[in-house]
Structure formats: C-alpha cells, structure tokens
PDB file of N, CA and C in Angstrom:
ATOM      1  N   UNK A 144      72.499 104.888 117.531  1.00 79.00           N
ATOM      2  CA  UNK A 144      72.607 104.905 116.077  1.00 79.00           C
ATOM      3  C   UNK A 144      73.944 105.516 115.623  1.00 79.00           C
ATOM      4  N   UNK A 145      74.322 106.611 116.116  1.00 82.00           N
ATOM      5  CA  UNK A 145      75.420 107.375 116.005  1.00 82.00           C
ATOM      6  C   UNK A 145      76.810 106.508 116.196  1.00 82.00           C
ATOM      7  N   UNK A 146      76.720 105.572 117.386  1.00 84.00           N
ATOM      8  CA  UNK A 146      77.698 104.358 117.528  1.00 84.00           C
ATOM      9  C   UNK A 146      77.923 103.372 116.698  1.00 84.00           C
ATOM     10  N   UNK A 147      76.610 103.077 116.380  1.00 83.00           N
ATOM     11  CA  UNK A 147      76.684 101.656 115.396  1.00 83.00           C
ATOM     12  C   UNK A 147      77.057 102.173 113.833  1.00 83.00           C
ATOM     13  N   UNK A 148      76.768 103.714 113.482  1.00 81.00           N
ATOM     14  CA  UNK A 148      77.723 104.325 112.258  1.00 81.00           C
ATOM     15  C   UNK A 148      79.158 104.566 112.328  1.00 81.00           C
ATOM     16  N   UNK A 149      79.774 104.891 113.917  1.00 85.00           N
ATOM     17  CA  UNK A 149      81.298 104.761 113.747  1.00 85.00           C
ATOM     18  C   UNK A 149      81.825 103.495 113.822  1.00 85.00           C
ATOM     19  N   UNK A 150      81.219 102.366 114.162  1.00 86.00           N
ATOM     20  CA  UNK A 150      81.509 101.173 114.166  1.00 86.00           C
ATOM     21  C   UNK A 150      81.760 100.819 113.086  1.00 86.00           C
ATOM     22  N   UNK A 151      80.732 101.025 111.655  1.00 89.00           N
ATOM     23  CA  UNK A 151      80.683 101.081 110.449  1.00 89.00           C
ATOM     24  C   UNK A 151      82.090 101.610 110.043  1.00 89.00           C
ATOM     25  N   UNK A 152      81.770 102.751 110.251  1.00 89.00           N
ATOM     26  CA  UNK A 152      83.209 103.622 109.758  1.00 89.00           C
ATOM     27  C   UNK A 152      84.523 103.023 109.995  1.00 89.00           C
ATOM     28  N   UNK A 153      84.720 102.635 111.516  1.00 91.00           N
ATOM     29  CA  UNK A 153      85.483 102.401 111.332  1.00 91.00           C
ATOM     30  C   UNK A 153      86.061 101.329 111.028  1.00 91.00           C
ATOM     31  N   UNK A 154      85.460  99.983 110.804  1.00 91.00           N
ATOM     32  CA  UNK A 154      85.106  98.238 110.045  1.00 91.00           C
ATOM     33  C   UNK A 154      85.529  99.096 108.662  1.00 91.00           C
ATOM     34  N   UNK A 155      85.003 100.463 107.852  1.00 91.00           N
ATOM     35  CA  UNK A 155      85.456 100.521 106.736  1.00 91.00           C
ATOM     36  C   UNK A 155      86.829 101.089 106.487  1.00 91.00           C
ATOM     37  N   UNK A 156      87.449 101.785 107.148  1.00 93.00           N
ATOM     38  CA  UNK A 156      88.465 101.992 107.471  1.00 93.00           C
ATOM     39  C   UNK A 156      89.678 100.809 107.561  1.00 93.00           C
ATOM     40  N   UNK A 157      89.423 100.423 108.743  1.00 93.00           N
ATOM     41  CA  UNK A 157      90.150  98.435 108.519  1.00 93.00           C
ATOM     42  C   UNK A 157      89.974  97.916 107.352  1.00 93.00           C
ATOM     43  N   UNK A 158      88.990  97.243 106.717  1.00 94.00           N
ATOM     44  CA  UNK A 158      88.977  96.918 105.401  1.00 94.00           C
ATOM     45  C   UNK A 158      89.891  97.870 104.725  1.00 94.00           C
ATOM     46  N   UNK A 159      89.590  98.805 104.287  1.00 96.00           N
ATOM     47  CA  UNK A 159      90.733  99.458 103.387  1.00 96.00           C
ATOM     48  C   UNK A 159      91.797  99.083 103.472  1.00 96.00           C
ATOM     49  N   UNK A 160      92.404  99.264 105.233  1.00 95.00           N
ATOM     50  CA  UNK A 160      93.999  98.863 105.480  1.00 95.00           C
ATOM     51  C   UNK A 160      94.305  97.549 104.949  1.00 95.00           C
ATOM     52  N   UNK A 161      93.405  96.946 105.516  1.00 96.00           N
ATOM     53  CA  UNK A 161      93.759  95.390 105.059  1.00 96.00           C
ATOM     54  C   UNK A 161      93.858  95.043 103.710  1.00 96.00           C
ATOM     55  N   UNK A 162      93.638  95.869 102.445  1.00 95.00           N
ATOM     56  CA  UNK A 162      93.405  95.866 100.858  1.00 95.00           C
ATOM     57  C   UNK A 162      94.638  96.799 100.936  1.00 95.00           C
ATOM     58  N   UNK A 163      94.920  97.519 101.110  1.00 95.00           N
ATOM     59  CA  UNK A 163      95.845  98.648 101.212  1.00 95.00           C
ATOM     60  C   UNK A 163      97.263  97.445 101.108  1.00 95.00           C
ATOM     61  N   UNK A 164      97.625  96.743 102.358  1.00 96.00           N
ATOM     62  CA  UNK A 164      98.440  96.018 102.643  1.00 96.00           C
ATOM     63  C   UNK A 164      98.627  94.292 101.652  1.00 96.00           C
ATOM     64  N   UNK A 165      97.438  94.064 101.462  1.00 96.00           N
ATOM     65  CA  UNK A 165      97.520  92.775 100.314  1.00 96.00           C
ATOM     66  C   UNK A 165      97.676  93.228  98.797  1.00 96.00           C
ATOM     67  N   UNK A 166      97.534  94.650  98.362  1.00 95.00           N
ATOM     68  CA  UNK A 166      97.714  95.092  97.205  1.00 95.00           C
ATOM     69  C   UNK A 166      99.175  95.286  97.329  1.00 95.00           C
ATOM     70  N   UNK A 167      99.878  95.671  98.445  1.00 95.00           N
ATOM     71  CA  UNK A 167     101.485  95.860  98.666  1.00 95.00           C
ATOM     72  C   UNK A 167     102.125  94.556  98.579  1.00 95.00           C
ATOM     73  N   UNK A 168     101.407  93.980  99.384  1.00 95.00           N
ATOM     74  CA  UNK A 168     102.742  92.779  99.113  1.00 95.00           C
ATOM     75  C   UNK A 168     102.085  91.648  97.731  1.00 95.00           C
ATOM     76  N   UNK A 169     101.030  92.184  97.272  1.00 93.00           N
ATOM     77  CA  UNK A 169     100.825  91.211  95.800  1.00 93.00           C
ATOM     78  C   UNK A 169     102.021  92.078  94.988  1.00 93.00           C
ATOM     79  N   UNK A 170     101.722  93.519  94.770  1.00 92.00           N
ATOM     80  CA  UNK A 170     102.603  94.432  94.368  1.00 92.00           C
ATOM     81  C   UNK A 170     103.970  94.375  94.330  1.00 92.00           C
ATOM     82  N   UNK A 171     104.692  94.135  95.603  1.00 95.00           N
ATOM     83  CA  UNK A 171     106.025  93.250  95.752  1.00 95.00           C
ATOM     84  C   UNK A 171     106.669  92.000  94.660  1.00 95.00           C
ATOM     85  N   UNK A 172     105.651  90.720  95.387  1.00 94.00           N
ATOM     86  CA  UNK A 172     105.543  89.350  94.669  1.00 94.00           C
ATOM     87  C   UNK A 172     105.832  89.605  93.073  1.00 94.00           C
ATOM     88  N   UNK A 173     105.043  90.085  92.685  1.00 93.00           N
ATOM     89  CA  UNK A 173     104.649  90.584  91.084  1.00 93.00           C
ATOM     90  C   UNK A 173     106.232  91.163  90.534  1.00 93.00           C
ATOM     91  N   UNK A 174     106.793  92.218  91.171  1.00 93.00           N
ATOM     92  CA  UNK A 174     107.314  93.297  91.200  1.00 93.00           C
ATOM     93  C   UNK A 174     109.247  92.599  90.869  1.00 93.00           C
ATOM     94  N   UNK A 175     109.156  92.080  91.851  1.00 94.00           N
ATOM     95  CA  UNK A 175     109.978  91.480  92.474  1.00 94.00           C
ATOM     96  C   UNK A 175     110.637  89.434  92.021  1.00 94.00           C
ATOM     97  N   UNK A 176     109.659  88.850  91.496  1.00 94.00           N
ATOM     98  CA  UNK A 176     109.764  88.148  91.138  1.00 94.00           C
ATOM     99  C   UNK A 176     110.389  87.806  90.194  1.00 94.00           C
ATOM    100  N   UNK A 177     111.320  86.541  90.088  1.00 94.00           N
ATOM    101  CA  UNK A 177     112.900  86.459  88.861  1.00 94.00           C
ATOM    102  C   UNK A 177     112.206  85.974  87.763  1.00 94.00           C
ATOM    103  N   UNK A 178     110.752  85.485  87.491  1.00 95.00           N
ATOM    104  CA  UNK A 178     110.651  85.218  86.168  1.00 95.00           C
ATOM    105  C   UNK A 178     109.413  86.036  85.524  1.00 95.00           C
ATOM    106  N   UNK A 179     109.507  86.195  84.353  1.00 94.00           N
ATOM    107  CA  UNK A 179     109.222  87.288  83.904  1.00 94.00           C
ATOM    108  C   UNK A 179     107.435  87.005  83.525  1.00 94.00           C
ATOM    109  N   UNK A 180     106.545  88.062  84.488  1.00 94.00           N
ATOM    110  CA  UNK A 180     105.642  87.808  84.536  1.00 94.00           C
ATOM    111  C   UNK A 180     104.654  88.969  84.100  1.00 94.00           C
ATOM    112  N   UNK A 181     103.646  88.747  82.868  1.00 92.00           N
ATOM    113  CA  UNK A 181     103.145  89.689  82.630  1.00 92.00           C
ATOM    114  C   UNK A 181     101.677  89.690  82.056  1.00 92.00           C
ATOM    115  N   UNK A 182     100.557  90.487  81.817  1.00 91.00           N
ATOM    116  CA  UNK A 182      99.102  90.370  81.521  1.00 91.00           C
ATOM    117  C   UNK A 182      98.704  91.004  80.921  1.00 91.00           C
ATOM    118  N   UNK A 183      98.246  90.337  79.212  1.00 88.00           N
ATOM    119  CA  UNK A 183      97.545  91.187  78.459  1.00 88.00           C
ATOM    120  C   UNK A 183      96.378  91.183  78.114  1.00 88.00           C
ATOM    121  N   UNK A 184      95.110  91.815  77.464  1.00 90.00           N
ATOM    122  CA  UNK A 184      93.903  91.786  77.392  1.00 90.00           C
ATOM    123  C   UNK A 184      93.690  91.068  76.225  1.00 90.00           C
ATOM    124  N   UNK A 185      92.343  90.967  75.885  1.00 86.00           N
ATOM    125  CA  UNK A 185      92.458  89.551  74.824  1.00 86.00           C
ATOM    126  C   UNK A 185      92.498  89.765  73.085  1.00 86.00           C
ATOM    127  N   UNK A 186      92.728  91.483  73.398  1.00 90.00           N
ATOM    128  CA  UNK A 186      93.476  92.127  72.238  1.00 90.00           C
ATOM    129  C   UNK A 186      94.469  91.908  71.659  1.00 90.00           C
ATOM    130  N   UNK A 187      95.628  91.311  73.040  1.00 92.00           N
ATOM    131  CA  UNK A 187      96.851  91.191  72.653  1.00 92.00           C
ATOM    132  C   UNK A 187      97.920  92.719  73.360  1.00 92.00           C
ATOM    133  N   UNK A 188      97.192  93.795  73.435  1.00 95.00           N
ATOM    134  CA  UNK A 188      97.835  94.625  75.036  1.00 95.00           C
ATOM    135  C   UNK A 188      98.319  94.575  75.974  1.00 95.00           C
ATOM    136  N   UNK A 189      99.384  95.019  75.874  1.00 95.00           N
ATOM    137  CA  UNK A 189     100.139  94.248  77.880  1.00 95.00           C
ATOM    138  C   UNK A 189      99.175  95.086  78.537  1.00 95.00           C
ATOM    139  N   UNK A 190      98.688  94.891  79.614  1.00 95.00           N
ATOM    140  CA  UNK A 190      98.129  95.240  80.567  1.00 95.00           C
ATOM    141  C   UNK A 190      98.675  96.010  81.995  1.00 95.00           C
ATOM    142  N   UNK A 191      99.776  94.794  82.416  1.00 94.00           N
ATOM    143  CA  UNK A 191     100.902  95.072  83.466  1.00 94.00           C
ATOM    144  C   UNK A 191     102.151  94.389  82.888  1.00 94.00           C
ATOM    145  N   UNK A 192     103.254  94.516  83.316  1.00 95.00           N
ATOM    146  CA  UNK A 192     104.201  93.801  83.459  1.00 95.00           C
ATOM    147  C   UNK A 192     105.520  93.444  84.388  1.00 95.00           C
ATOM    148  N   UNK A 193     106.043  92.569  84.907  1.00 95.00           N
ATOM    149  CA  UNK A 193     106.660  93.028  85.888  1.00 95.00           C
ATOM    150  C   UNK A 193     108.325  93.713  85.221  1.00 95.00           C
ATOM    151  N   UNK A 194     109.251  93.833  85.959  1.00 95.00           N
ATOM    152  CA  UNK A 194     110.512  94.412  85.359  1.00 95.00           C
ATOM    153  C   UNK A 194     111.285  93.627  84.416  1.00 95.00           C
ATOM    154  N   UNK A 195     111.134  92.133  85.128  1.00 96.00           N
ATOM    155  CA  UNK A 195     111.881  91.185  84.317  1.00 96.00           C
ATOM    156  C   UNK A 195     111.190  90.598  83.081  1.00 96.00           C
ATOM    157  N   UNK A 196     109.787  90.668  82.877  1.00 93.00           N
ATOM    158  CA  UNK A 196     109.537  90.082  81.586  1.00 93.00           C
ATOM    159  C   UNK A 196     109.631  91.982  80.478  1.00 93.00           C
ATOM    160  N   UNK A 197     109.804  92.895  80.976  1.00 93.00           N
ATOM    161  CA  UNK A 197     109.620  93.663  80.600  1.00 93.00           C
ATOM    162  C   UNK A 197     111.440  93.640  79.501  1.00 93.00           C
ATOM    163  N   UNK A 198     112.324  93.755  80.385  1.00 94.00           N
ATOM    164  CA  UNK A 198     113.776  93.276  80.423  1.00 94.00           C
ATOM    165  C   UNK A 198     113.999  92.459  79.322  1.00 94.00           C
ATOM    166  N   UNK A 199     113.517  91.428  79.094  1.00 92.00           N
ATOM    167  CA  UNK A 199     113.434  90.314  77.887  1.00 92.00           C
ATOM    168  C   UNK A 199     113.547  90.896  76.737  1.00 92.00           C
ATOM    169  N   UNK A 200     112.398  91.956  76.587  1.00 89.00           N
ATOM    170  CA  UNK A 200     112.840  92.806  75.583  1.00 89.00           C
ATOM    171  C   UNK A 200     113.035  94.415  75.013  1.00 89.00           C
ATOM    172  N   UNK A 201     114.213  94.569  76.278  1.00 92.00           N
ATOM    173  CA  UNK A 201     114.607  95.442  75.854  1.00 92.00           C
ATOM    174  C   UNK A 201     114.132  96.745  76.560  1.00 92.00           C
ATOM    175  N   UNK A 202     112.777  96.373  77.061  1.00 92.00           N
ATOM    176  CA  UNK A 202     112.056  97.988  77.555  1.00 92.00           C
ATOM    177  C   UNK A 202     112.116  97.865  79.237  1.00 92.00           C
ATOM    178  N   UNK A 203     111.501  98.924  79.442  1.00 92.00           N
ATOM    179  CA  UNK A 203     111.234  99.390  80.791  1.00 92.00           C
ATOM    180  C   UNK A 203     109.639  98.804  81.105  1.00 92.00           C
ATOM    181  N   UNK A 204     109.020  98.853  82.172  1.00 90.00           N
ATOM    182  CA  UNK A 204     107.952  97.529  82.381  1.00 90.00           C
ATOM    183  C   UNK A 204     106.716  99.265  81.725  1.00 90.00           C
ATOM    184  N   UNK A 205     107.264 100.367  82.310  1.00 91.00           N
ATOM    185  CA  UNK A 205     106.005 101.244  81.965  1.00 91.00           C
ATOM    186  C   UNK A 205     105.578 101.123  80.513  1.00 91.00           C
ATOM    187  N   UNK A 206     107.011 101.134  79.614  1.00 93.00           N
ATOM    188  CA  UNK A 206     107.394 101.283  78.534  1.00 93.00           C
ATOM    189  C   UNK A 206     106.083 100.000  77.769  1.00 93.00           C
ATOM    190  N   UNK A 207     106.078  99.200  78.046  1.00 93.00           N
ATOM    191  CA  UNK A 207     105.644  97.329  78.006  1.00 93.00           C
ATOM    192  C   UNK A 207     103.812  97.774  77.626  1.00 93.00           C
ATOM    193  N   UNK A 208     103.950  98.416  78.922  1.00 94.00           N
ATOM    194  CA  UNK A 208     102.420  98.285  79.106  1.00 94.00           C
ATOM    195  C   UNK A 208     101.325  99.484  78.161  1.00 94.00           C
ATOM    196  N   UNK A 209     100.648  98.847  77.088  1.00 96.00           N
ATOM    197  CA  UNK A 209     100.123  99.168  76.283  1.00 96.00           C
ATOM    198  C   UNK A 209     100.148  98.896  74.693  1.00 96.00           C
ATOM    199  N   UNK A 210     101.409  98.172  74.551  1.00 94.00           N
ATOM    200  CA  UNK A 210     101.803  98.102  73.489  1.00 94.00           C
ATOM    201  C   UNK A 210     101.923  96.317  73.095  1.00 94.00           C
ATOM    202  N   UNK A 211     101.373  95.864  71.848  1.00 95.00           N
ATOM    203  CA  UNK A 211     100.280  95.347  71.611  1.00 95.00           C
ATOM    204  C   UNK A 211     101.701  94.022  71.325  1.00 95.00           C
ATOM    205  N   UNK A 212     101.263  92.896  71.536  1.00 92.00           N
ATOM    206  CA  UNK A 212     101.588  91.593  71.470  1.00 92.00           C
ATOM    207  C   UNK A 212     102.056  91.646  69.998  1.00 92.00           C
ATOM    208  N   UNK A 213     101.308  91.856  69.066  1.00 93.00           N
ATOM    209  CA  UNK A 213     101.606  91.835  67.186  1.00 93.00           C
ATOM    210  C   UNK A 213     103.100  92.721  67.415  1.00 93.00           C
ATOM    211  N   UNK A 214     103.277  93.303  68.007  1.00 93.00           N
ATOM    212  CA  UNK A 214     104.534  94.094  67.779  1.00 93.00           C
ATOM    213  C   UNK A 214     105.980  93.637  68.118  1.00 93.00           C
ATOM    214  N   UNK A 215     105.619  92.846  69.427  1.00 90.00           N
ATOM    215  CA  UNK A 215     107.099  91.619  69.670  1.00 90.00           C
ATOM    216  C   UNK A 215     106.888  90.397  69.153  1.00 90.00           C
ATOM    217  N   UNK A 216     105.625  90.166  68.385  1.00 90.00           N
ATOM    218  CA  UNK A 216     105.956  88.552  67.966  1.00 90.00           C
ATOM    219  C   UNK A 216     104.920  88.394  66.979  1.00 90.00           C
ATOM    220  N   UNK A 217     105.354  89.585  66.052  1.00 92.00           N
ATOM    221  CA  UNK A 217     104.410  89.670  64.779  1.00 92.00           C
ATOM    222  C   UNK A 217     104.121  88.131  63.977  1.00 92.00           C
ATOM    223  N   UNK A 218     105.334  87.364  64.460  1.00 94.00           N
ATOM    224  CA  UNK A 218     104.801  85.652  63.643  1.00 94.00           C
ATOM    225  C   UNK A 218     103.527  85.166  64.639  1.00 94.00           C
ATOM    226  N   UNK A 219     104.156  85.130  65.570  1.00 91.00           N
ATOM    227  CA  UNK A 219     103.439  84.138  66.592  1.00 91.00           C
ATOM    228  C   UNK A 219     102.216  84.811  67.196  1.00 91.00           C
ATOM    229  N   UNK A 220     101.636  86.401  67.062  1.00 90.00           N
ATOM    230  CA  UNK A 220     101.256  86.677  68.037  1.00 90.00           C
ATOM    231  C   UNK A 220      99.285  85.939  67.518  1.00 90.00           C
ATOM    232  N   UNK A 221      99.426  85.510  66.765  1.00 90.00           N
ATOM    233  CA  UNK A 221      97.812  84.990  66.451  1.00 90.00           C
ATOM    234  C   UNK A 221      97.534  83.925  67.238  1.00 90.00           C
ATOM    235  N   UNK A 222      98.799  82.933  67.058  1.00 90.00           N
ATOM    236  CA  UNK A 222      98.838  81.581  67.595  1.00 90.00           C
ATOM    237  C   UNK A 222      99.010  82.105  69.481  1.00 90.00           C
ATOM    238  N   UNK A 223      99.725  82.840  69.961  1.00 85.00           N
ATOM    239  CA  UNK A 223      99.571  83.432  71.222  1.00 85.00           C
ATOM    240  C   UNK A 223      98.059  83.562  71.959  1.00 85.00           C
ATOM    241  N   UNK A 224      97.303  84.582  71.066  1.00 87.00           N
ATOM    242  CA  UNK A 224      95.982  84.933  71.441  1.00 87.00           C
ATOM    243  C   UNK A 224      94.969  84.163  71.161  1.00 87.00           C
ATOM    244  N   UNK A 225      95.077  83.438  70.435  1.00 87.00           N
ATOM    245  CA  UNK A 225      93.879  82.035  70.096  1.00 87.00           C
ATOM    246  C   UNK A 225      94.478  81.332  71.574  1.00 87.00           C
ATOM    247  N   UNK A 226      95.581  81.150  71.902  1.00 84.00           N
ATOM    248  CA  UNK A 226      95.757  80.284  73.884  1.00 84.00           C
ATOM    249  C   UNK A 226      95.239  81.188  74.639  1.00 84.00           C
ATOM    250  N   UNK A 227      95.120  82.323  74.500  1.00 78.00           N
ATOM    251  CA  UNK A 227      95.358  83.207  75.640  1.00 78.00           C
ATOM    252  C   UNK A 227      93.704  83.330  75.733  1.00 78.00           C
ATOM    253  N   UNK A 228      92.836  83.280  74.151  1.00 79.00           N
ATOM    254  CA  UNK A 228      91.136  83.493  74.379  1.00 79.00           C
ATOM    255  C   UNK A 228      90.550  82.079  74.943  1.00 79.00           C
ATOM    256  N   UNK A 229      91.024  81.054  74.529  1.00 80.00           N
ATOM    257  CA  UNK A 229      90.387  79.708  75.097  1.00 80.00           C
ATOM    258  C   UNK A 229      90.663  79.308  76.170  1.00 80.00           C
ATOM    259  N   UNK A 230      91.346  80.626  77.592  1.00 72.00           N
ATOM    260  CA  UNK A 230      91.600  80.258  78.680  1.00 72.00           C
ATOM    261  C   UNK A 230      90.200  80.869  79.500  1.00 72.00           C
ATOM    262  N   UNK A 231      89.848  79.956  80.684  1.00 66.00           N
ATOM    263  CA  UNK A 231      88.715  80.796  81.050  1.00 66.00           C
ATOM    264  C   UNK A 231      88.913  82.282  81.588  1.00 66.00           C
TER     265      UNK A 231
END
C-alpha cells in the first residue's frame, strides 16, 4: 500500500512538471509573439496581454491588464463586445 502511494506521488509530481513546462513554453509563444495578442472578459477587461499588443498603445502589458476596453475605444468598444459575447 505504502508503494502504490509513492507511485501516486510520484505520477503527481510528473504531472506537475509536465504543466509546469507547457505553461512555459505557452508563456513564451504568448510572450514572445510579433502580433499583438491579448484577452478580455466579457466586461470588456484585459485579462492578459502580450508586450506587443500592449505597445500599440502606449502601455506596458502589466499596465494593459485590468483596464477596461471603453477606455481605448470609447467609440467602438460596444460594437467590440457584442463580437466578443456571440463568440462561444
């Protein structure tokens, strides 16, 4: 019994690494990528952003994240979030 719990343990251990390592290189991709890629909630909140859509205007990506869609595109941002809610 004692075996078949470090077996456990350590299967949970691996899993982690293996999430550990696909969160890094999604993290990268995201990070790293030349066009400007970013996710907001269906509030209209950036969520994340990477550096370069952050760049577009003006801020830093930390800077980005939280601050609400109505604020960079006070015309457009209704017509934005009516696409962004009718996506599944």
């Amino acid at each position: 019994r004692i075996a078949a719990l470090e077996r456990s343990e350590q299967e949970h251990r691996r899993v982690e690494e293996e999430l550990r390592a696909s969160e890094s290189r999604y993290r990268f991709l995201f990070e790293a990528h030349g066009a400007p890629i970013a996710v907001f909630d269906k509030e209209g909140i950036f969520l994340v952003a990477n550096p370069v859509s952050a760049s577009n205007f003006g801020l830093e990506a930390s800077d980005l994240i939280g601050t609400s869609i109505r604020t960079l595109f006070p015309d457009k941002a209704d017509v934005l979030l009516e696409r962004h809610r009718r996506k599944p």
